[in-house]
CSV table of C-alpha atoms in Angstrom, one decimal:
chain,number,residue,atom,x,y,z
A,546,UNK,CA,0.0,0.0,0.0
A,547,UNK,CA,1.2,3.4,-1.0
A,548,UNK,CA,2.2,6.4,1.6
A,549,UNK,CA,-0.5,7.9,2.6
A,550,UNK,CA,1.1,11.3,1.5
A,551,UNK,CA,1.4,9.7,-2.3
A,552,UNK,CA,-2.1,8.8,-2.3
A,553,UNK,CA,-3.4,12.5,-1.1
A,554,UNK,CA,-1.1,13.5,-4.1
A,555,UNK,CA,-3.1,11.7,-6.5
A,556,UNK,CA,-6.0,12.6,-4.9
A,557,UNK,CA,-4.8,16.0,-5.7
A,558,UNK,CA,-3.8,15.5,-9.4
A,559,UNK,CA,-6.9,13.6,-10.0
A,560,UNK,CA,-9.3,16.8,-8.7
A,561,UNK,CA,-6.9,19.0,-10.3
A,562,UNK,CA,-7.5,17.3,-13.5
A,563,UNK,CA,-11.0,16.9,-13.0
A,564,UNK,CA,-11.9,19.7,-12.1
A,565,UNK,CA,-15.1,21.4,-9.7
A,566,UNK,CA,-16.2,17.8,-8.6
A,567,UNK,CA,-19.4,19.3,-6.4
A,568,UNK,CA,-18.5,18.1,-2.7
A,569,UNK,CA,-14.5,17.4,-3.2
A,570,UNK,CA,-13.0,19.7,-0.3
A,571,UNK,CA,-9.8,19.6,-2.4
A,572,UNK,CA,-11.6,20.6,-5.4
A,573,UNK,CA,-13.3,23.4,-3.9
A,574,UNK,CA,-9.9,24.9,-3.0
A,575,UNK,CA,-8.2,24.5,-5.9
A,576,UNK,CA,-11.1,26.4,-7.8
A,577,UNK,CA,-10.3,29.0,-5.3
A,578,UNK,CA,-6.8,29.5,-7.3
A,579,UNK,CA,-3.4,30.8,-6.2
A,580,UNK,CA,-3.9,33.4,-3.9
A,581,UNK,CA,-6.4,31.6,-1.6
A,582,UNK,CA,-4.5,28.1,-1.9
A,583,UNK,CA,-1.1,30.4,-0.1
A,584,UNK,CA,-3.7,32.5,2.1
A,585,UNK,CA,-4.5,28.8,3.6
A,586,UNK,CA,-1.3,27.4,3.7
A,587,UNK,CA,-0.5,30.7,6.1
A,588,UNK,CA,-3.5,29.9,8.5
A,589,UNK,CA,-2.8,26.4,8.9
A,590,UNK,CA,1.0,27.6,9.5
A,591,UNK,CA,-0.4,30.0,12.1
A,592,UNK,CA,-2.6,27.0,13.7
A,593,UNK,CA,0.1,25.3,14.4
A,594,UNK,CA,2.6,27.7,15.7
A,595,UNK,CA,-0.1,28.4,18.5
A,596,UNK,CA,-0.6,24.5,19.2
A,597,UNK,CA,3.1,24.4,19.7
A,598,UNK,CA,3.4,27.4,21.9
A,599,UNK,CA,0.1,26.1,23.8
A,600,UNK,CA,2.1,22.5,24.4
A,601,UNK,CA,-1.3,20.9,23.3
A,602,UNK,CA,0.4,17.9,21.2
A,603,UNK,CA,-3.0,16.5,20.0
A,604,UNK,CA,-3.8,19.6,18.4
A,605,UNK,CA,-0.1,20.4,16.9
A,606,UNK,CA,-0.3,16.7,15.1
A,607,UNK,CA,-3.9,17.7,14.2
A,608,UNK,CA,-2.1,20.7,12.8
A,609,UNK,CA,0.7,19.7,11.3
A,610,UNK,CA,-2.0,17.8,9.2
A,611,UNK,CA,-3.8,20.5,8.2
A,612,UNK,CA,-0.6,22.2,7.0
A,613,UNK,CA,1.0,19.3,5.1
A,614,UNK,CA,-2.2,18.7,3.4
A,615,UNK,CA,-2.5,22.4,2.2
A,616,UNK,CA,1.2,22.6,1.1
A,617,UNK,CA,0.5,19.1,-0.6
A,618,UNK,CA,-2.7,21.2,-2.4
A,619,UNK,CA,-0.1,24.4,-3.2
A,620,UNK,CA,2.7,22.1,-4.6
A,621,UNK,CA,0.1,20.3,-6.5
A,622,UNK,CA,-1.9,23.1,-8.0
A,623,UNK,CA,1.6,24.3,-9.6
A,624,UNK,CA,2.4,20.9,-10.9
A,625,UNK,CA,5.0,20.3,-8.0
A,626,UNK,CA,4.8,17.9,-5.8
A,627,UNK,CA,6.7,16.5,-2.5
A,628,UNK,CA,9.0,14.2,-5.0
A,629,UNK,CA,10.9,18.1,-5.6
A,630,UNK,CA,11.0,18.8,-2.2
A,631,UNK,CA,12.9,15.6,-1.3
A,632,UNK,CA,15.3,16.0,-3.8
A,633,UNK,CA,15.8,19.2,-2.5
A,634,UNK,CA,16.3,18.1,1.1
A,635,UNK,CA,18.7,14.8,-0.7
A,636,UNK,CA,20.9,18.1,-2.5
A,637,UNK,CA,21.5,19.6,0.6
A,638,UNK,CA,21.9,16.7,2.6
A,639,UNK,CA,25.2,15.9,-0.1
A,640,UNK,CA,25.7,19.3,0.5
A,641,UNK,CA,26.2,19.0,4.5
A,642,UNK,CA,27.6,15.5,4.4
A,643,UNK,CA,30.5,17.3,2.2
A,644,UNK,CA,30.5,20.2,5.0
A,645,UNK,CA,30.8,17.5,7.7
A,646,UNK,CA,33.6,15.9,5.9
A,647,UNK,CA,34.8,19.1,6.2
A,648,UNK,CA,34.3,19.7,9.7
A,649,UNK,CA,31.0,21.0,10.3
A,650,UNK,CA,27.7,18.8,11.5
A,651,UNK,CA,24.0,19.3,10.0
B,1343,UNK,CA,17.4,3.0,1.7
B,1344,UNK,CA,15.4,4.9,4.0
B,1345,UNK,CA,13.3,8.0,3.0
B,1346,UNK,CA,14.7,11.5,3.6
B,1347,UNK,CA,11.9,12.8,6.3
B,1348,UNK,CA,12.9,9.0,7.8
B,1349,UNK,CA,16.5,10.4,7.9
B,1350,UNK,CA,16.0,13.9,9.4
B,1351,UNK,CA,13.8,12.2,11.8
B,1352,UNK,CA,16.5,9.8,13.2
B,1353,UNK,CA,18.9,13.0,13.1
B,1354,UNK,CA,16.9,15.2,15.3
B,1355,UNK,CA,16.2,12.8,17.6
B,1356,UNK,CA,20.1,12.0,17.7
B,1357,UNK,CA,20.7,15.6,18.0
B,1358,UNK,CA,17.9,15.9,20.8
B,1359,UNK,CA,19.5,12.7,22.8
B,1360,UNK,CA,22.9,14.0,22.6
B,1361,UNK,CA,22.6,17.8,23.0
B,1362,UNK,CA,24.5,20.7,22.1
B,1363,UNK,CA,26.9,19.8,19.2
B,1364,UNK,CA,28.9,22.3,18.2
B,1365,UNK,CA,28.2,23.3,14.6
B,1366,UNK,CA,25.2,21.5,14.2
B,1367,UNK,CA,22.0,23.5,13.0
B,1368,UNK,CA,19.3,21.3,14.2
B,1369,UNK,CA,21.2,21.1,17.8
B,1370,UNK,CA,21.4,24.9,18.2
B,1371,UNK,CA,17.5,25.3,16.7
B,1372,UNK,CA,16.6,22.4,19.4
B,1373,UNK,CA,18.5,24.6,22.1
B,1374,UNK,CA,16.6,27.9,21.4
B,1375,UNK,CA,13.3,26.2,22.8
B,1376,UNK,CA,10.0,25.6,22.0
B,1377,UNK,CA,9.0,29.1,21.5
B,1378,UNK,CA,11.8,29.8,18.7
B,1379,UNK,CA,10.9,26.5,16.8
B,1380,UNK,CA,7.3,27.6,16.9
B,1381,UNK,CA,8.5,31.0,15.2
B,1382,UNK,CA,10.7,29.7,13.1
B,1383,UNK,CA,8.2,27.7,11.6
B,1384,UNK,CA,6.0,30.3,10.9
B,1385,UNK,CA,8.7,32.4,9.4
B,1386,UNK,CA,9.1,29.3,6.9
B,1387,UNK,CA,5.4,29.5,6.2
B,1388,UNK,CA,5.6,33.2,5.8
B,1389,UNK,CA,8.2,32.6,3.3
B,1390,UNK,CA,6.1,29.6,1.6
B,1391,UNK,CA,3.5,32.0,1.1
B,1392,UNK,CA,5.6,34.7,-0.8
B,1393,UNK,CA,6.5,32.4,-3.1
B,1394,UNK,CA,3.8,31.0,-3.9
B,1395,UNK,CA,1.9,34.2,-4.3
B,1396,UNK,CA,5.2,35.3,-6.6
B,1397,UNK,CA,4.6,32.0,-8.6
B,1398,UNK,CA,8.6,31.5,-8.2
B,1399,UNK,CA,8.2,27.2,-8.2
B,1400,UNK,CA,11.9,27.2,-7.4
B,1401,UNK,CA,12.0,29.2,-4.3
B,1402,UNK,CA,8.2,27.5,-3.2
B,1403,UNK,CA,10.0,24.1,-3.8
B,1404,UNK,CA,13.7,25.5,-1.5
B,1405,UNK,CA,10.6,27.5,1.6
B,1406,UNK,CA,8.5,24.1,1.5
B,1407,UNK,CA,11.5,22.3,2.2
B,1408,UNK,CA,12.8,24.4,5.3
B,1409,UNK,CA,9.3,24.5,5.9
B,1410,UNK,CA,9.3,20.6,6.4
B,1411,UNK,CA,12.3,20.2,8.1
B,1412,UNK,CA,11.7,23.0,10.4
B,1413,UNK,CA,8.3,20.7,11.0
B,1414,UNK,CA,10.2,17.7,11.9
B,1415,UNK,CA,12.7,19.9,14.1
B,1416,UNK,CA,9.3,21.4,16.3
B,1417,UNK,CA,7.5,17.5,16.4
B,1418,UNK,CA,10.4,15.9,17.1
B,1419,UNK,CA,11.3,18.4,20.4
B,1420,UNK,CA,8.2,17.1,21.4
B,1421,UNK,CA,8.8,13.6,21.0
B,1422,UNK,CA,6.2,13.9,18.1
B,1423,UNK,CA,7.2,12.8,14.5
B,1424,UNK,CA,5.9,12.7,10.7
B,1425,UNK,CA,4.1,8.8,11.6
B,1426,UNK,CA,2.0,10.9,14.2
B,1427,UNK,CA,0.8,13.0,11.5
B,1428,UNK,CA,0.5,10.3,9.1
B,1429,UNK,CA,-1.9,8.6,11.5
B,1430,UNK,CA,-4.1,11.7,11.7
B,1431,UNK,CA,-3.6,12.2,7.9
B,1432,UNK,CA,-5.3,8.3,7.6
B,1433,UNK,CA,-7.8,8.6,10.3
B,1434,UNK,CA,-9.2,11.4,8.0
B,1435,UNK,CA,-8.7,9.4,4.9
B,1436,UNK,CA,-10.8,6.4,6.4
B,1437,UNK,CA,-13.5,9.3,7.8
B,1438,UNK,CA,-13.5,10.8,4.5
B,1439,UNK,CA,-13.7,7.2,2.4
B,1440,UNK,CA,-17.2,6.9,4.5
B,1441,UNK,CA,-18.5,10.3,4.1
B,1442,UNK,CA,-17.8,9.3,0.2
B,1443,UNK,CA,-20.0,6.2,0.4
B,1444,UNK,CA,-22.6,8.5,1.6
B,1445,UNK,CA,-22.8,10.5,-1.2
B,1446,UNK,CA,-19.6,12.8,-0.3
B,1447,UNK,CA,-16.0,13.0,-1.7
B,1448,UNK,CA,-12.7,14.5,-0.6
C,962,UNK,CA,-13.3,64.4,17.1
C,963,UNK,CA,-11.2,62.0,18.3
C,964,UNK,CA,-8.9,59.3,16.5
C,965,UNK,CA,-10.4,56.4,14.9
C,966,UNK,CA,-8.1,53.9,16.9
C,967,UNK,CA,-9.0,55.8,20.0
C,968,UNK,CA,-12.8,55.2,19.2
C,969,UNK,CA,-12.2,51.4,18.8
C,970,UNK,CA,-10.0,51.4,21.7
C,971,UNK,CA,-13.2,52.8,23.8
C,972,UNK,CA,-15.4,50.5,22.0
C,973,UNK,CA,-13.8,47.5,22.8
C,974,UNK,CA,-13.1,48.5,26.1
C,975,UNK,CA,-17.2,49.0,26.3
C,976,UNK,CA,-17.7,45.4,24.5
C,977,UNK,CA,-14.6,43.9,27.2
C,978,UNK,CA,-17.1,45.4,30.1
C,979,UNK,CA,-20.2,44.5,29.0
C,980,UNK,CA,-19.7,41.3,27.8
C,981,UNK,CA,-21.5,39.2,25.2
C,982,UNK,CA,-23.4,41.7,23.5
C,983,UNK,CA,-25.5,39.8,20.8
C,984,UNK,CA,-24.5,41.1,17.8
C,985,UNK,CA,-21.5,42.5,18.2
C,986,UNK,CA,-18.5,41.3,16.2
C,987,UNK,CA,-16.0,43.0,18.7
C,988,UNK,CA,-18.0,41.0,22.0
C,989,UNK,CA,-18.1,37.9,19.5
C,990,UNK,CA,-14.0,38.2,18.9
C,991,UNK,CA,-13.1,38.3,22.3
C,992,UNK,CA,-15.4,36.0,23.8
C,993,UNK,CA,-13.9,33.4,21.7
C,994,UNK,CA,-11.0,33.5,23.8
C,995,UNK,CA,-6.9,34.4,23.9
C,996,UNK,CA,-5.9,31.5,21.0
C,997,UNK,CA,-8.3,32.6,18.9
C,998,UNK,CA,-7.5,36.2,18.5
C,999,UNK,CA,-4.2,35.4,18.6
C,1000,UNK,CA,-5.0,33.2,15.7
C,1001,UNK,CA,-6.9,35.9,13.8
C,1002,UNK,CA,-4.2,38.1,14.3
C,1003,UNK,CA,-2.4,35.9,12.6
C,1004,UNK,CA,-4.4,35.5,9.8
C,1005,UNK,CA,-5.4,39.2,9.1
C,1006,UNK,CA,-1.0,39.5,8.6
C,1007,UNK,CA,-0.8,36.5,6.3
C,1008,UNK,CA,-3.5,38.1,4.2
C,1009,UNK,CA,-1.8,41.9,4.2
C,1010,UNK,CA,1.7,39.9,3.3
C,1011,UNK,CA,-0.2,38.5,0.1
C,1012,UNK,CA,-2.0,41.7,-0.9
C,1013,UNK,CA,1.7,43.2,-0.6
C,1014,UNK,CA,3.2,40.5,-2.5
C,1015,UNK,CA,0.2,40.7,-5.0
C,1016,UNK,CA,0.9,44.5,-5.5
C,1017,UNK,CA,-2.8,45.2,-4.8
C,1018,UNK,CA,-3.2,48.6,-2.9
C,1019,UNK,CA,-6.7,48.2,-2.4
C,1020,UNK,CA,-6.1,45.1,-0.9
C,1021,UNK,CA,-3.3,46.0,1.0
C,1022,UNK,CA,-5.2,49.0,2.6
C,1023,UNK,CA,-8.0,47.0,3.8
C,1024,UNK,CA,-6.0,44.3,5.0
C,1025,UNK,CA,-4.0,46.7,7.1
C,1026,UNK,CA,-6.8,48.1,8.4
C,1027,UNK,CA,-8.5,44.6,9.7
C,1028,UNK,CA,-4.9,43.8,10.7
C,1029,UNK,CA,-5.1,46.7,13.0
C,1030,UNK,CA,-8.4,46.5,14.3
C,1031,UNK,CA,-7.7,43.0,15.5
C,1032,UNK,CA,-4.5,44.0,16.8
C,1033,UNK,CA,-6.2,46.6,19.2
C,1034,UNK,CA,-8.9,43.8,20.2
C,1035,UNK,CA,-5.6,41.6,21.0
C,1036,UNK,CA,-4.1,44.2,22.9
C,1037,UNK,CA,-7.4,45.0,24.1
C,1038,UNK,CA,-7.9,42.0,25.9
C,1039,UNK,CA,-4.8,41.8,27.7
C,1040,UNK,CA,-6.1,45.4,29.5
C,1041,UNK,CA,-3.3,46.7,26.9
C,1042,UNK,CA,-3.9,49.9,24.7
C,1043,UNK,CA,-2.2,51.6,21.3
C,1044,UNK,CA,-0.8,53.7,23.9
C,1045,UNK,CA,1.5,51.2,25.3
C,1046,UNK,CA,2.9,50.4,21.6
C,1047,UNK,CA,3.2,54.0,21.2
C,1048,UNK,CA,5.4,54.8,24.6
C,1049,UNK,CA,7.7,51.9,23.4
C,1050,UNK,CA,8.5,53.6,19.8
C,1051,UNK,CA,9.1,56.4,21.6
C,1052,UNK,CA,11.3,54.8,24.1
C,1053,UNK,CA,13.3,53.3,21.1
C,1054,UNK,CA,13.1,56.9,19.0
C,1055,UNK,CA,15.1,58.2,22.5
C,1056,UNK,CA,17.3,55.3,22.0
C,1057,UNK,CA,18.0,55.8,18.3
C,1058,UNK,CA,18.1,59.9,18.7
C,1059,UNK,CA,21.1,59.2,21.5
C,1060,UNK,CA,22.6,56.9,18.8
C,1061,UNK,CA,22.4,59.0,15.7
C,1062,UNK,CA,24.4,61.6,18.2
C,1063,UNK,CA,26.9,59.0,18.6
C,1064,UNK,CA,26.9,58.7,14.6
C,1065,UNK,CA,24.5,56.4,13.6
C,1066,UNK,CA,20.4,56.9,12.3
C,1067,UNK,CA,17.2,55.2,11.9
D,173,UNK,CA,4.1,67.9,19.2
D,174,UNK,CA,3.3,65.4,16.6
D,175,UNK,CA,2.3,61.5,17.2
D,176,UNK,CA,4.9,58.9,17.4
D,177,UNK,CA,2.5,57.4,14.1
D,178,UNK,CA,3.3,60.5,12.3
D,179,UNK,CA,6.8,61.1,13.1
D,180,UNK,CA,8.0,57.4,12.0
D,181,UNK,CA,5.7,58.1,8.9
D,182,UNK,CA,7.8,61.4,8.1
D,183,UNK,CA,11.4,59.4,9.1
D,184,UNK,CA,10.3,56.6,6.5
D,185,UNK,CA,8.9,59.0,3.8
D,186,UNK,CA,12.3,60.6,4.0
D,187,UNK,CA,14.6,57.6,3.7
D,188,UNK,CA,12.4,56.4,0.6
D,189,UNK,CA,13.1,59.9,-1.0
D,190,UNK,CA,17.0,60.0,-0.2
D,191,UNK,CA,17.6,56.5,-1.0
D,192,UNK,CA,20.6,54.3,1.1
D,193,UNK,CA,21.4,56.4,3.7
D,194,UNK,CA,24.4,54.4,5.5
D,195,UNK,CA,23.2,53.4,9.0
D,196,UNK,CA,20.0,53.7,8.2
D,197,UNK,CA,17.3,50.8,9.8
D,198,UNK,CA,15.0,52.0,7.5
D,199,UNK,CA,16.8,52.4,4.2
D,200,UNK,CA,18.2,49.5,4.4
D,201,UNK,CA,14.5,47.4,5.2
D,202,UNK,CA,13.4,50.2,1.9
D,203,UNK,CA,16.2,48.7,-0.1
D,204,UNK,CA,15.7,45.3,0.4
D,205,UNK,CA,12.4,45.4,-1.7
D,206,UNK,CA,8.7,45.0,-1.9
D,207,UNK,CA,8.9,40.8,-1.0
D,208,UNK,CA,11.3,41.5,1.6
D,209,UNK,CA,9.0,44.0,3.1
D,210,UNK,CA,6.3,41.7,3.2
D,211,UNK,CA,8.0,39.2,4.9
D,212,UNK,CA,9.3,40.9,7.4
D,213,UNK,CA,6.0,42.1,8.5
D,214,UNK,CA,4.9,38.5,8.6
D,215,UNK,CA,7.6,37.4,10.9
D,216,UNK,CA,6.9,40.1,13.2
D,217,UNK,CA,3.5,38.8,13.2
D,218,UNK,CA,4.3,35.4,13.9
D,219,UNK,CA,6.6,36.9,16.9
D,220,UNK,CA,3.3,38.7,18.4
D,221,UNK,CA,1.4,35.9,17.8
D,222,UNK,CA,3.0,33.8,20.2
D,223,UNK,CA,3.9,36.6,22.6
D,224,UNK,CA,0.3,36.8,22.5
D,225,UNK,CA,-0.3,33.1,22.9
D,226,UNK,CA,2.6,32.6,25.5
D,227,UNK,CA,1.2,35.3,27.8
D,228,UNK,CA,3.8,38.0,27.8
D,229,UNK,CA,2.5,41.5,27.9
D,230,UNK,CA,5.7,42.6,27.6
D,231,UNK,CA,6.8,41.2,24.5
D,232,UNK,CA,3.7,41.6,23.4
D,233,UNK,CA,4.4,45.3,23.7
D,234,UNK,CA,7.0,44.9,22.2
D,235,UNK,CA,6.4,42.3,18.9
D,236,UNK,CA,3.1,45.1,18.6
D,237,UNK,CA,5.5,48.0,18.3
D,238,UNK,CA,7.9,45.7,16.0
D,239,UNK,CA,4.5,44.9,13.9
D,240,UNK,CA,3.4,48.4,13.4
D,241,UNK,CA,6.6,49.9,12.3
D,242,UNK,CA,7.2,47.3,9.4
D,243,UNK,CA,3.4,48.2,8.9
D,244,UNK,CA,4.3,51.6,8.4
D,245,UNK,CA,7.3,50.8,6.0
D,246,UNK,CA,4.7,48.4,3.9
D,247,UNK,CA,2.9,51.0,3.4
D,248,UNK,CA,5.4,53.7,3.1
D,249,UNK,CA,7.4,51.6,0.4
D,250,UNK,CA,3.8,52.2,-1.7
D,251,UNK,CA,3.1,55.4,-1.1
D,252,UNK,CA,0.4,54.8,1.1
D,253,UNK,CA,0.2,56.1,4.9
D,254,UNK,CA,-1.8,55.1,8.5
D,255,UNK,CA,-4.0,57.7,7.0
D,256,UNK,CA,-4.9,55.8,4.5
D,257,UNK,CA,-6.0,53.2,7.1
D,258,UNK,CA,-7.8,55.3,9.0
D,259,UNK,CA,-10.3,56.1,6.1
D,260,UNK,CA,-10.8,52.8,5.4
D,261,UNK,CA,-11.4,52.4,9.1
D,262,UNK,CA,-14.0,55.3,9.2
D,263,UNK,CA,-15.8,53.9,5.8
D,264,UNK,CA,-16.2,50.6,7.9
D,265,UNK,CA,-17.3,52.9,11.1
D,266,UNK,CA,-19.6,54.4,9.2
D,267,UNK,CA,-21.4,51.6,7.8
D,268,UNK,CA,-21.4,49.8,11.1
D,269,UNK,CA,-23.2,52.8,12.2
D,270,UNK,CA,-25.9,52.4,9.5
D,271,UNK,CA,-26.2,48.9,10.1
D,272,UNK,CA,-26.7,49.8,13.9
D,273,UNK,CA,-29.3,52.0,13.4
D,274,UNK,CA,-30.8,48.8,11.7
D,275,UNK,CA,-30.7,46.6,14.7
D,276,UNK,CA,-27.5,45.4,14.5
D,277,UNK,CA,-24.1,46.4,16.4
D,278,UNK,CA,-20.2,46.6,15.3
């Protein structure tokens, strides 16, 4: 069985393709386009720094949900997706396991 | 090979076990406390949201990636990690698969 | 007449007072607790960030001035006033007058 | 003597006219450009946000005072002002009025 991240992905790129599907909650905010899709990702950001600084750990994972959904959602409505980010997270890893050869830690 | 997020995981938690480490980012982030890794977060999300809103897709891909690790840093100071949020991520998933067989979809 | 900030000041002072007051968005905001105004606070600057961003002065002005309005129901409900944000830029306009003497400005 | 508001409004207008001015806070925030502006003012919301959250008048003095100057410098950088605010503040004002006439109450 795929990652559950993978399979919100398609989800994504299926409603993306597919356009206004009536009650698809995905659907309904990618119609809501660009602005709106990075207006969310900022308010489910803000969620979560207050569950952190409010030590309430069942609403920080409930948050952190909510945000890696809506960044899955703005990644997806530009044709990106969390493949790019982990290659960009593997090109800097190389990049600090060469600075920790050099001397420095990540 | 182990995923990336599965690697930054075990590295935070290594760097949270063993303390201050000299050069290491994630150490000195972990040793600012919980209220600095909740801002920093948000100033990763702030940062996400400008380039989305500027449509740059390489500097959304480099702010969603400090955005994700900077997520891993403030779970994992909390003994919290990316499963956590998978979990709630599938909970939904399984809430949402009913909701669809009455008549509703994601 | 007095100041537009200084009216809302009084008016949320009155709705802090006086409590739930049916109607009343100000009674509604503050009744909903510390988190959530925080929250909103939150929200109203990830929306003035995008209408920057988005180059839209229309926007930009009417996000600014829900961003403020919340911000003096924030301070508001802490028994704080624009008055206290005001004595601190002063304090720091002393500061930065006694270091533009010494050669350096704002 | 004029307001604090008013006399940072003046200080900004004049560093946008006279360009890099050395030591300058402001010229150099001016000079860093329209996305950089933006982002500023985000993370000084994210700061009062959890100053807010965390409890600290204080530094919720403080983050406010932070919040409102980079507000002013947003807004400077497009040749808008606090006044500009304010009208949009009174429109608001006003037709809260009318709709409290009508029953209802701002």
């Amino acid at each position: 069985m795929t990652d559950i991240f993978a399979r919100l992905e398609s989800l994504i790129a299926d409603r993306k393709r597919n356009g206004a599907a009536g009650e698809s909650y995905v659907a309904k905010q990618l119609a809501r386009g660009r602005l709106k899709l990075a207006e969310k990702l900022g308010e489910e950001a803000v969620e979560t720094v207050i569950a952190a600084v409010a030590q309430d750990d069942k609403a920080l994972v409930g948050e952190a949900a909510d945000l890696l959904f809506h960044l899955l959602i703005l990644l997806g409505d530009r044709g990106l997706s969390l493949d790019d980010v982990r290659a960009e997270l593997e090109r800097r890893e190389g990049l600090s396991g060469l600075a920790e050869k050099a001397g420095r830690q990540t």
